N, CA and C of each residue as an Amber inpcrd file, in Angstrom:
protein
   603
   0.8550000  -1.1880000   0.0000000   0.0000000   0.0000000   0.0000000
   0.8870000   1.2330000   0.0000000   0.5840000   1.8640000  -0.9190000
   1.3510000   3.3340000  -1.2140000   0.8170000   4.1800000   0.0940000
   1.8440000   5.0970000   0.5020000   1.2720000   6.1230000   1.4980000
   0.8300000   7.4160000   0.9160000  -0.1020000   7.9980000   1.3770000
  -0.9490000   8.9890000   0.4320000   0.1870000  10.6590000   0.4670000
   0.6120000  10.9110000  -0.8210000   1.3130000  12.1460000  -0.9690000
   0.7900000  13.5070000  -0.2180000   1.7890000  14.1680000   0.4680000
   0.9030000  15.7250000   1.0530000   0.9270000  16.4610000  -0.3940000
   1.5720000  16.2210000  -1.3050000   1.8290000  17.5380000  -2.1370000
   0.8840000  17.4330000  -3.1100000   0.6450000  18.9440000  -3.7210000
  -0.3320000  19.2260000  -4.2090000  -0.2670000  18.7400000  -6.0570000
  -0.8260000  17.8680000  -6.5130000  -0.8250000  17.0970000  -7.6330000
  -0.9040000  18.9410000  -8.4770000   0.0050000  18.3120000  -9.7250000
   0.0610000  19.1360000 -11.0710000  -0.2830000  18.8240000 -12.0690000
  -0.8390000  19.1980000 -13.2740000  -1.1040000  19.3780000 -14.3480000
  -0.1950000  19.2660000 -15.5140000  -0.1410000  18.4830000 -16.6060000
   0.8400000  18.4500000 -18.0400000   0.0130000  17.9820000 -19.1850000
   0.0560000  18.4600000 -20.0220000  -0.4510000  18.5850000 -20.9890000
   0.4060000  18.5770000 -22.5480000  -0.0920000  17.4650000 -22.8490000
   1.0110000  17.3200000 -24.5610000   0.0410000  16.8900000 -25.3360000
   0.0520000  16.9310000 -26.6460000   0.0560000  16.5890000 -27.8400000
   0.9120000  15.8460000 -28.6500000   0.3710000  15.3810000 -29.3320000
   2.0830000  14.2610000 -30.0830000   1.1180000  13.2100000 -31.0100000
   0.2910000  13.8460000 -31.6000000  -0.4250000  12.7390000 -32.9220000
  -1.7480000  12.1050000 -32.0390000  -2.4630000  10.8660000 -32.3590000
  -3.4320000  10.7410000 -31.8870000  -3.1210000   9.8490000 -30.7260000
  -4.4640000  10.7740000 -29.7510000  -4.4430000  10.9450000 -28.1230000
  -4.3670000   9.2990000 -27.5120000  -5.0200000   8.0310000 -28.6480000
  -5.0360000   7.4550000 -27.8780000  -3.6640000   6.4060000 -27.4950000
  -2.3340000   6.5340000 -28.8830000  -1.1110000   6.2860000 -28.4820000
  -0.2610000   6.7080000 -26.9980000  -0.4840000   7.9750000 -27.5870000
   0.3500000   9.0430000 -26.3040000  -0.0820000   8.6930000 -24.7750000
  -1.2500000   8.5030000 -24.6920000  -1.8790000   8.0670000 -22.9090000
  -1.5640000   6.8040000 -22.8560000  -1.5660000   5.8090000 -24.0290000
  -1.1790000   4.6940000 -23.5790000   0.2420000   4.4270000 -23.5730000
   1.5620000   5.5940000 -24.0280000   2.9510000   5.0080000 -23.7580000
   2.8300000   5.7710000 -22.0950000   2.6180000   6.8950000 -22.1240000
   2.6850000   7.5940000 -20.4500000   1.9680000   6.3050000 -19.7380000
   1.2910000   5.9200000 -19.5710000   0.5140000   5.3320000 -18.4610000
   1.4730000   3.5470000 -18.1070000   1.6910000   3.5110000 -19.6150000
   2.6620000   2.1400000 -19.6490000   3.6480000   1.8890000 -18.9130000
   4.3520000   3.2680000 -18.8330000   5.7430000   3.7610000 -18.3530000
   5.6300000   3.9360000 -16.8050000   4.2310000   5.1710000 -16.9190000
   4.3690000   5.5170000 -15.6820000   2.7740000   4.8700000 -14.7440000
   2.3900000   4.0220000 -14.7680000   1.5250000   3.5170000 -14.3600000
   1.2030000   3.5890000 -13.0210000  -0.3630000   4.2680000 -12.7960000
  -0.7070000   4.7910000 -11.2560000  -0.4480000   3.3550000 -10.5290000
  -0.7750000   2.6980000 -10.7040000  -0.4100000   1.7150000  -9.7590000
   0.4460000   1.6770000  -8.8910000   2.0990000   1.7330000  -9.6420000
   3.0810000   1.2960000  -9.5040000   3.5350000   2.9290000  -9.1010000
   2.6320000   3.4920000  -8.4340000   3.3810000   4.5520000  -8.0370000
   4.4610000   5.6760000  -7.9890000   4.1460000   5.7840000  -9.7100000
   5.5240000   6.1780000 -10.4030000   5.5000000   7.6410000 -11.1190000
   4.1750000   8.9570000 -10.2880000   4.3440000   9.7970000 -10.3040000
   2.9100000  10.3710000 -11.1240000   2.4870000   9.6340000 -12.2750000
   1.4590000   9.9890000 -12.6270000   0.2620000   9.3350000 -11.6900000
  -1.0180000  10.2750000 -11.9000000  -2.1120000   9.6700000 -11.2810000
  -3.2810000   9.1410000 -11.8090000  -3.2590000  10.3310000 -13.1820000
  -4.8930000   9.6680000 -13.9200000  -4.5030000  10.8860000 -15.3370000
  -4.9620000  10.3970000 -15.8530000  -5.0990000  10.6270000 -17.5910000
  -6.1780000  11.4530000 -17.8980000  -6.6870000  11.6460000 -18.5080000
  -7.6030000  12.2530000 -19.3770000  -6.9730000  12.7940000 -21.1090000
  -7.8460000  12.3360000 -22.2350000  -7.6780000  12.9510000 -23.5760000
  -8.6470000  13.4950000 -23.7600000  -8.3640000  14.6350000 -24.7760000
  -9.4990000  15.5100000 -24.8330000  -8.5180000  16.1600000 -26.1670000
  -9.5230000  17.5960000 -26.3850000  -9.3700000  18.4050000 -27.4080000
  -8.9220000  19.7690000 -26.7610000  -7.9060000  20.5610000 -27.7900000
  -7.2670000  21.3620000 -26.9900000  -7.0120000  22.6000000 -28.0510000
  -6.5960000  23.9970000 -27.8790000  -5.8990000  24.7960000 -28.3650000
  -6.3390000  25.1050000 -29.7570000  -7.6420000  24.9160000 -29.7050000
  -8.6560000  25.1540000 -31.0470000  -9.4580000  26.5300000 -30.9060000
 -10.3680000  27.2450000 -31.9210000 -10.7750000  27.8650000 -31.8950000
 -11.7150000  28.0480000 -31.0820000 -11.1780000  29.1940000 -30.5420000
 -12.5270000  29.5540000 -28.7540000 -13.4040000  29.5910000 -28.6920000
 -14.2080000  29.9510000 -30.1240000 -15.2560000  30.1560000 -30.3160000
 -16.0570000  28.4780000 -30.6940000 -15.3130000  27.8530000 -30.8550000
 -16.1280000  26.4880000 -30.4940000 -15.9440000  25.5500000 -29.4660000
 -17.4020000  25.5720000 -29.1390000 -17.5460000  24.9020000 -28.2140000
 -17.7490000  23.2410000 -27.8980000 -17.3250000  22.6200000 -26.6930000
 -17.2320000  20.7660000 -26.3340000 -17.4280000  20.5760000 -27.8420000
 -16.0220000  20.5320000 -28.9810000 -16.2250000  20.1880000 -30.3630000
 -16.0100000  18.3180000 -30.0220000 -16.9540000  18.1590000 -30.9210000
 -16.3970000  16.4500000 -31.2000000 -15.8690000  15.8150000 -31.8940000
 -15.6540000  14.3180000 -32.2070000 -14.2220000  13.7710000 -32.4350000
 -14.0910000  14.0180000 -33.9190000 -15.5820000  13.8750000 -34.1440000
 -15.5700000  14.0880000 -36.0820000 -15.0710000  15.5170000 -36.1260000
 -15.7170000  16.3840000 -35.4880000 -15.7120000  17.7810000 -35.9770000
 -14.2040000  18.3470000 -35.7670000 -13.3690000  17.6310000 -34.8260000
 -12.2530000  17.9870000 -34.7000000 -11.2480000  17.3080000 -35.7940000
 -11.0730000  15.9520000 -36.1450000 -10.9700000  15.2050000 -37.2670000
 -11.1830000  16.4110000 -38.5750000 -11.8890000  16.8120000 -38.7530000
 -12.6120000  17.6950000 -40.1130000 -11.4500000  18.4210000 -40.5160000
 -10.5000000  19.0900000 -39.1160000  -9.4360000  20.1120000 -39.0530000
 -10.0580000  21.7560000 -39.6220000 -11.3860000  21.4640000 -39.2740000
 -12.1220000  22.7460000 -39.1500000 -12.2900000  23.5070000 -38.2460000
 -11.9950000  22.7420000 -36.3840000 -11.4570000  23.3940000 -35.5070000
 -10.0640000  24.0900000 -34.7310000  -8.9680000  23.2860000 -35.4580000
  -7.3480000  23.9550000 -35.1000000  -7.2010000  22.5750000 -33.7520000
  -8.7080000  22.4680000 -32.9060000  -8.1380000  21.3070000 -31.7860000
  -7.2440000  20.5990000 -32.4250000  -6.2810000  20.2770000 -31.2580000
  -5.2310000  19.3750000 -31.0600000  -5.9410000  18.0210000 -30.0670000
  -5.5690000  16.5000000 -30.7490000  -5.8980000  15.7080000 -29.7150000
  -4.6600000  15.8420000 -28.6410000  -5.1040000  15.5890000 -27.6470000
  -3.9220000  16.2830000 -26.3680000  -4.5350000  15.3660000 -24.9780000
  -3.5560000  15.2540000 -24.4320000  -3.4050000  14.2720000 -23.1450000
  -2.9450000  15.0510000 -22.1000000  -3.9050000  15.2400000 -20.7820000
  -3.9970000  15.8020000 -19.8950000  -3.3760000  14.8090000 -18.5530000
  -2.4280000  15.4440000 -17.8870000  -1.8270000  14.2580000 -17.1110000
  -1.7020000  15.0180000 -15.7400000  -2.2660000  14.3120000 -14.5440000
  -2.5190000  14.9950000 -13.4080000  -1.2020000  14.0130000 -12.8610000
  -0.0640000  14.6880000 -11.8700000   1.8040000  14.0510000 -11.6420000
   1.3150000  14.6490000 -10.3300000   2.4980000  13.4760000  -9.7030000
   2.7890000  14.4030000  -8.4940000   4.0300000  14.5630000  -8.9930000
   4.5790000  15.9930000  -8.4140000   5.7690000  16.2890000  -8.3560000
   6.9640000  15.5960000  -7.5370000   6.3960000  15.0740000  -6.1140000
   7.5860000  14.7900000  -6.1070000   7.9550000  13.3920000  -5.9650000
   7.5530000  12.9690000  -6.7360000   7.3330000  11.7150000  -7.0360000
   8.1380000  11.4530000  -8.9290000   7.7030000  12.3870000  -9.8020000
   8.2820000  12.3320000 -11.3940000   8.2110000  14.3200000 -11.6560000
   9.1920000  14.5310000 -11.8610000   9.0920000  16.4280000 -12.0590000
   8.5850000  16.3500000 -13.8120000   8.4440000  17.4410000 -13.6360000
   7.6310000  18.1030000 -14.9210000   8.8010000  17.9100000 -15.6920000
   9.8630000  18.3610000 -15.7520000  11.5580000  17.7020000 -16.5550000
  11.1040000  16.2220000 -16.9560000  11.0720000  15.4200000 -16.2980000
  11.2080000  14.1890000 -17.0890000  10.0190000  13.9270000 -17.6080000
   8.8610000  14.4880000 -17.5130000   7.2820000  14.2340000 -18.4340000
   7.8920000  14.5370000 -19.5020000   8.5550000  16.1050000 -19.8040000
   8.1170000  16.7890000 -20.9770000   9.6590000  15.8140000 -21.7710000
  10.8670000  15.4030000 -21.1420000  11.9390000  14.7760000 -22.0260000
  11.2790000  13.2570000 -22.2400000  10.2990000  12.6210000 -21.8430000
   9.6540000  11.8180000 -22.1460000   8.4400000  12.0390000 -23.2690000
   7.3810000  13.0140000 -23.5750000   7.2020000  13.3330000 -24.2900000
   7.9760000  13.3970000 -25.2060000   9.1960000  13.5860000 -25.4450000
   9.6880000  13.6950000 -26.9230000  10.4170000  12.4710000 -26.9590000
  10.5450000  11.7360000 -25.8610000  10.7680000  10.1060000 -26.7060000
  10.1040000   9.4180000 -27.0750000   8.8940000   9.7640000 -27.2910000
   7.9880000   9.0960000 -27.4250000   7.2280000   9.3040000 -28.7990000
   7.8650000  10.5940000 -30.0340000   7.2180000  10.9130000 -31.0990000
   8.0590000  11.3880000 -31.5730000   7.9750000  11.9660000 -32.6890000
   8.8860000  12.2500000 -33.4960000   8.0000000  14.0850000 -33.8250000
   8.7300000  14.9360000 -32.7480000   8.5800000  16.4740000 -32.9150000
   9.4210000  17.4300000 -33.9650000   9.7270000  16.4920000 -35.3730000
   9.8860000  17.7070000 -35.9920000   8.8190000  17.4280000 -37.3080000
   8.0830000  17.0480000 -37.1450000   7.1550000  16.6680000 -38.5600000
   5.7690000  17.9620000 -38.3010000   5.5750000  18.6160000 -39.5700000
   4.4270000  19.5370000 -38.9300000   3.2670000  18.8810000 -38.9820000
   2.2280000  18.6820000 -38.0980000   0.9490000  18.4900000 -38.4340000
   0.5580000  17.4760000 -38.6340000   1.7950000  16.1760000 -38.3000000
   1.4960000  14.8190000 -38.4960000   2.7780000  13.7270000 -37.6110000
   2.1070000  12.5610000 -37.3000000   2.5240000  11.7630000 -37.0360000
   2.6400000  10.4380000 -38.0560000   3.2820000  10.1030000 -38.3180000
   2.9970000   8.6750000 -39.2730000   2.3240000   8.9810000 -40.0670000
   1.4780000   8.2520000 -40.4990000   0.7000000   7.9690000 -41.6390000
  -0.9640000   9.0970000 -40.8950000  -0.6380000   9.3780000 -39.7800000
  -1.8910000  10.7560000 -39.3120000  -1.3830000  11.8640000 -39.7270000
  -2.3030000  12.6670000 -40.8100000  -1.7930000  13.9470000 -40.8740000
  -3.1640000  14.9380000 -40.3620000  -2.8560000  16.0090000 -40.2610000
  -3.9470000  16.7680000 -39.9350000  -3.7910000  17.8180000 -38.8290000
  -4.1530000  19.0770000 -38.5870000  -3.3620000  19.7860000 -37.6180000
  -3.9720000  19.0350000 -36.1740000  -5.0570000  18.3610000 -36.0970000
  -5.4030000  18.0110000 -34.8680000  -3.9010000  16.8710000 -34.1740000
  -3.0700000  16.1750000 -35.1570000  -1.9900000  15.8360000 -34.4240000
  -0.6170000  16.1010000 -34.6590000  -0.8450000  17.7440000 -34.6410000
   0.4410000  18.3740000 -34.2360000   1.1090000  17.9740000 -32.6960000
   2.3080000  18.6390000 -33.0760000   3.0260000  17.9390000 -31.4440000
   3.2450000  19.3530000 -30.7230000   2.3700000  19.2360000 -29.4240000
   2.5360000  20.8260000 -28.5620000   2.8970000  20.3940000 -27.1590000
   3.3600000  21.3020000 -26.5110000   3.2830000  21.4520000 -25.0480000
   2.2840000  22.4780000 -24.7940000   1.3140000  21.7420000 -23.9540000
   0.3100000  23.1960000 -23.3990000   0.6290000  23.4310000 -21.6250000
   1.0930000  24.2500000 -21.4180000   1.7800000  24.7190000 -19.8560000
   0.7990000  25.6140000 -19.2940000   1.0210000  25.3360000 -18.4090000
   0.0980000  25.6850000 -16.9340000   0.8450000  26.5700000 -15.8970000
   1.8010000  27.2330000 -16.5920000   2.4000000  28.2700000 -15.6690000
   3.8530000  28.5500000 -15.8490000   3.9730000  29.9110000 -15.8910000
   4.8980000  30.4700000 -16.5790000   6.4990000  29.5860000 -16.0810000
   6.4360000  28.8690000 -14.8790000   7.3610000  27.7600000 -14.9730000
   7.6550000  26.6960000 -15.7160000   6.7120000  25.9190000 -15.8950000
   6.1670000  25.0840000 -17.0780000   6.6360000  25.2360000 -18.2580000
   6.5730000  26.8710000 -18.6880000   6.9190000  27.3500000 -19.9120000
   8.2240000  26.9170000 -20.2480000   9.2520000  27.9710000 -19.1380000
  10.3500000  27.5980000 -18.8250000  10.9600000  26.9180000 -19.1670000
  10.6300000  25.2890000 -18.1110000  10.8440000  24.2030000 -18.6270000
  10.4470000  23.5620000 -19.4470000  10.0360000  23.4090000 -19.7520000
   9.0960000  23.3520000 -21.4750000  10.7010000  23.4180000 -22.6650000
  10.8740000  25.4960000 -22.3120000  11.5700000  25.5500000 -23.5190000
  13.0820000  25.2140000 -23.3530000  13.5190000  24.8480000 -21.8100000
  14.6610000  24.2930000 -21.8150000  15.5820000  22.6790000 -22.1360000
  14.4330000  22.3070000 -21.7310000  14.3680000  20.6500000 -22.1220000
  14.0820000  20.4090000 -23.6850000  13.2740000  20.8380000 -24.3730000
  13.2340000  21.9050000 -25.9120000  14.7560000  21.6280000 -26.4740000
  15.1340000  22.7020000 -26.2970000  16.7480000  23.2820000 -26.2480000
  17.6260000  22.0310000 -26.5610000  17.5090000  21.2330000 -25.2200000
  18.6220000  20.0560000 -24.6680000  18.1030000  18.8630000 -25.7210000
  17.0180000  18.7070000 -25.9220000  16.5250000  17.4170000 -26.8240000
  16.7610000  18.0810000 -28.1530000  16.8330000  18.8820000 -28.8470000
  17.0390000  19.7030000 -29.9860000  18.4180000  19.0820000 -30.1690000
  19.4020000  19.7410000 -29.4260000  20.9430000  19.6850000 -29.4140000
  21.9620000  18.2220000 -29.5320000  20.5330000  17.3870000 -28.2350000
  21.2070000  16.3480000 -28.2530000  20.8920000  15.4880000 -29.2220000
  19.8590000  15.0730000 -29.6690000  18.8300000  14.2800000 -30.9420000
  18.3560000  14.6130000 -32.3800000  19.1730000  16.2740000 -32.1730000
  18.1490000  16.3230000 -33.5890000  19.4490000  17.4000000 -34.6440000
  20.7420000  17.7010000 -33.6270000  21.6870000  18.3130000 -33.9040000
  22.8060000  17.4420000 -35.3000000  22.5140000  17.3830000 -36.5380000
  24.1950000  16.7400000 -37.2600000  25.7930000  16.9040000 -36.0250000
  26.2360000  16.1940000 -35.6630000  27.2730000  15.9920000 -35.3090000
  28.4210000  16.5680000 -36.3020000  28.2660000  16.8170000 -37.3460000
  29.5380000  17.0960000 -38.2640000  29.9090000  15.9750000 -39.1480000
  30.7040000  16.1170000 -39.7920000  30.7860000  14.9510000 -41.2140000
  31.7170000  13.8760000 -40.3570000  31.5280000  12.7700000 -41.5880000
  32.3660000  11.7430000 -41.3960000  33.0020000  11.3480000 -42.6990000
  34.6040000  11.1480000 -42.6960000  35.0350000  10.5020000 -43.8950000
  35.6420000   9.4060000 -43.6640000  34.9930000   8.2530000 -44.7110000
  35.0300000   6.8730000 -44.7210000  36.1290000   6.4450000 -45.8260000
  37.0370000   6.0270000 -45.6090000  37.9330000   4.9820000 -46.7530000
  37.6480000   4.5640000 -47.7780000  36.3290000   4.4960000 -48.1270000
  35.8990000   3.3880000 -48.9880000  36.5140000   3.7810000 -50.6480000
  37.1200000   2.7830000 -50.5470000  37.3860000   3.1030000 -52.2390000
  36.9580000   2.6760000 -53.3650000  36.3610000   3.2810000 -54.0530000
  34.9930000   3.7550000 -55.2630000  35.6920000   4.7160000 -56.0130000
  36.0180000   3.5280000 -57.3540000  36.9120000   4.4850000 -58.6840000
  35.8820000   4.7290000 -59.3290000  35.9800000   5.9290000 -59.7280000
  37.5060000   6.4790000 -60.2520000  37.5980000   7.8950000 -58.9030000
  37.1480000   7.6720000 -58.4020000  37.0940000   8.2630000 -56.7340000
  37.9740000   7.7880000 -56.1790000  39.4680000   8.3940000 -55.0240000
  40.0100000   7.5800000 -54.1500000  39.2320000   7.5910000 -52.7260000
  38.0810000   8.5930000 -52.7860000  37.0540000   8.3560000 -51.4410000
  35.6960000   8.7180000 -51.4300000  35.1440000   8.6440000 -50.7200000
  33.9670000   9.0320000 -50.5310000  33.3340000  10.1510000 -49.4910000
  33.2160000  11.2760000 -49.6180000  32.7340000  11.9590000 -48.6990000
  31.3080000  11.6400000 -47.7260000  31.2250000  11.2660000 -47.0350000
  29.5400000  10.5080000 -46.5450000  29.0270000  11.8490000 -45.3530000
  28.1790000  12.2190000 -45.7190000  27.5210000  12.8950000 -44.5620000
  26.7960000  12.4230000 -43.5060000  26.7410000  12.9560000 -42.3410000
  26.1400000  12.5170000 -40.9100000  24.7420000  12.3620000 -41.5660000
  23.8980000  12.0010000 -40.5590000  22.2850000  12.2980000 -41.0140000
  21.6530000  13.7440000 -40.6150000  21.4510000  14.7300000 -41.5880000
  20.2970000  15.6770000 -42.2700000  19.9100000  15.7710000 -40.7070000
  20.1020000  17.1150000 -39.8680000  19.7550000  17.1420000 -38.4510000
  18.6170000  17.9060000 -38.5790000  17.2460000  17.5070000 -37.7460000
  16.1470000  18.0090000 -38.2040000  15.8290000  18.8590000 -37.1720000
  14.7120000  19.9000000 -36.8610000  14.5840000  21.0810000 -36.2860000
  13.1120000  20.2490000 -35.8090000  13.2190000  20.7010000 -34.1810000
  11.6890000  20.5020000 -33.6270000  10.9530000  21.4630000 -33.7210000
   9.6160000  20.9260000 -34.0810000   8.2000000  22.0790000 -34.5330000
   7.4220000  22.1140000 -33.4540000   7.5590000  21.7650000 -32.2970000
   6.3800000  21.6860000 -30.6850000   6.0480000  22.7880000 -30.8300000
   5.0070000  23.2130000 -30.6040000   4.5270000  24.2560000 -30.8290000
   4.6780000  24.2700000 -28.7700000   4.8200000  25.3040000 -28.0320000
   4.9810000  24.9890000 -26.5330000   4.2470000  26.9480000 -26.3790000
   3.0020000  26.4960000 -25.8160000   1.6520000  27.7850000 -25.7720000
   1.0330000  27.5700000 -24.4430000   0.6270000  28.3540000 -23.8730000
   0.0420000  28.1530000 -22.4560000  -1.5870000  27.4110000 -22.6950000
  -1.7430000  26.8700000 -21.5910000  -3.0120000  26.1490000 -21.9880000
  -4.4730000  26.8490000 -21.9930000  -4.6430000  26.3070000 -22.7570000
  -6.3000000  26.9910000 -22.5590000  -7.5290000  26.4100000 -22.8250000
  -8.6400000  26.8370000 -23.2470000 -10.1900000  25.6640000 -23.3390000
  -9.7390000  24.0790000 -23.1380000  -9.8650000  23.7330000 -22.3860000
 -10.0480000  21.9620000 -22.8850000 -11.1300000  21.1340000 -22.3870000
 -11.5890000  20.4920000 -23.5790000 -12.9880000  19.7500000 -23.6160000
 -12.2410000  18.0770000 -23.3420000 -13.0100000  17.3030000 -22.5910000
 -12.6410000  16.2170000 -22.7100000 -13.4730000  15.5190000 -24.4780000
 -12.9810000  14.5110000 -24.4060000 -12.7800000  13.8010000 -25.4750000
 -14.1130000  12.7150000 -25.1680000 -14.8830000  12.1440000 -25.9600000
 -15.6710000  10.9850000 -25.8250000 -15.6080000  10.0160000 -24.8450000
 -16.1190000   9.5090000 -24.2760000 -15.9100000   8.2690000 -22.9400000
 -15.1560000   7.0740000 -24.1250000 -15.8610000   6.7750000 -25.0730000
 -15.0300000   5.6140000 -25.5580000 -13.6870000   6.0380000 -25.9680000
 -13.1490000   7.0460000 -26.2570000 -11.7820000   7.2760000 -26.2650000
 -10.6020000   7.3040000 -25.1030000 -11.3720000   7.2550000 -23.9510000
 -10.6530000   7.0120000 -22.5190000 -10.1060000   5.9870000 -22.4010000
  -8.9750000   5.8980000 -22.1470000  -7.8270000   4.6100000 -22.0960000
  -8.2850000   3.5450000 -23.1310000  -8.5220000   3.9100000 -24.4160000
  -8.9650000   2.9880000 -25.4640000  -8.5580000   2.0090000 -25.4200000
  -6.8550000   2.2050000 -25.4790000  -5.6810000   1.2370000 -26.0180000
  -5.9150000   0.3630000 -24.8850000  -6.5060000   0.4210000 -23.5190000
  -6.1910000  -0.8770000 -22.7090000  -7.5900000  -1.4160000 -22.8900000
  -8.5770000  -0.6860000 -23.2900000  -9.8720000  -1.0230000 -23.6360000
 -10.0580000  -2.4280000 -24.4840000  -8.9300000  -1.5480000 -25.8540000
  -8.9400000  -2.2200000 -27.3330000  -7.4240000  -2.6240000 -26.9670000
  -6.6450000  -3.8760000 -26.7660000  -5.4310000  -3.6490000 -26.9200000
  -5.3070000  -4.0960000 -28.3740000  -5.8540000  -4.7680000 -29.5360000
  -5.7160000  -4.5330000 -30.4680000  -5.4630000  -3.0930000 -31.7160000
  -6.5650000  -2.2330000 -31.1570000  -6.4170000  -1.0230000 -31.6300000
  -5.3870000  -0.5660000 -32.4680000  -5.8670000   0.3770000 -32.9640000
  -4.8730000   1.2880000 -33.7820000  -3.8100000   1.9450000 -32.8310000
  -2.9180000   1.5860000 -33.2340000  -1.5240000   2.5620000 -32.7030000
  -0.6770000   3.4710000 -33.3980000  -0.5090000   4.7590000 -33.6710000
   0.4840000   5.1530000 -34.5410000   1.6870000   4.6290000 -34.1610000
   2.6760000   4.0200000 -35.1630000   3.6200000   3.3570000 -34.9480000
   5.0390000   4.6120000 -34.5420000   4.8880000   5.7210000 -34.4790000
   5.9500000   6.4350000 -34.1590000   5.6270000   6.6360000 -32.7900000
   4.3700000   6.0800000 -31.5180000   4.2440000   6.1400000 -30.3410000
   5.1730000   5.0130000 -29.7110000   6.4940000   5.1070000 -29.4400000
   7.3440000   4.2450000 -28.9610000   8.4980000   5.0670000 -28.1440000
   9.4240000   4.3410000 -27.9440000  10.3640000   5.0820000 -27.4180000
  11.5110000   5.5590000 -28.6850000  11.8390000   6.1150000 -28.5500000
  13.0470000   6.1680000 -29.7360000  14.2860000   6.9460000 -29.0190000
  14.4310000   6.5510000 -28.3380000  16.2360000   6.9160000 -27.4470000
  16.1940000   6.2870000 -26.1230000
């Protein structure tokens, strides 16, 4: 039996393609059970036009609202810090593609951070920064021996270092999402998964 935390549970909020991958790698990882910082989930629709209201899954799908599907994650702090949510968030998708994940395109699964306080932000754009530099930076060339006439070498370049697009905006309206979209993936473990919801570092 876990002993009950004094501290006051926080709020995180990401985007990263469709909602029902993303809640199911967080929850996998960090599973309330096992007492490992998160507490409870929620997906929903996010960072769409204000003027519409509890939009639904079609109408957001349409990409006639700007909603983002987005995963609402209630942490304790001191238990998992907001640092390792948001450097977990980006192992978990691939943040430099605009407006799509895999084979999902559409602005509803753009990849965002929505923050809950000008700390948040902060960290948000520092961890940003550090995953940029470390993952997405060319290292500089490499020259290989290989000999290929009428060439005595080959110049080979690193891999094409790509630029992250997170869009990282303070949060605002959020509608939850349909009851059958709530923890689908353990619902359906067959289900659809976008295949870039994994770890990749």
């Amino acid at each position: 039996m876990f002993a009950a935390s004094t501290v006051k549970p926080e709020t995180a909020t990401f985007a990263a393609g469709c909602f029902w991958g993303v809640e199911h790698i967080f929850l996998k990882h960090y599973p309330p059970s096992q007492n490992k910082g998160i507490l409870s989930t929620k997906v929903g629709y996010t960072g769409g036009n204000p003027i519409v209201t509890n939009p639904s899954y079609r109408l957001v799908c349409g990409g006639a609202t700007d909603h983002a599907e987005a995963v609402k994650i209630e942490f304790d702090p001191s238990i998992v810090s907001y640092d390792e949510l948001v450097e977990f968030f980006y192992r978990t998708h691939d943040p430099t593609t605009v407006n799509r994940q895999g084979a999902d395109t559409g602005t509803q699964y753009r990849s965002a951070i929505f923050t809950h306080s000008d700390e948040q932000a902060a960290v948000a754009k520092r961890v940003t920064e550090e995953v940029q530099a470390k993952h997405f930076t060319p290292k500089g060339f490499y020259l290989h021996s290989w000999f290929i006439l009428p060439r005595p070498y080959l110049l080979h370049l690193s891999p094409a270092g790509k630029k992250i697009v997170t869009e990282i905006v303070p949060a605002g309206q959020w509608w939850d999402a349909e009851d059958y979209h709530q923890l689908y993936l353990f619902k359906n473990p067959d289900g659809y998964q976008c295949p870039t919801h994994r770890l990749h570092w």
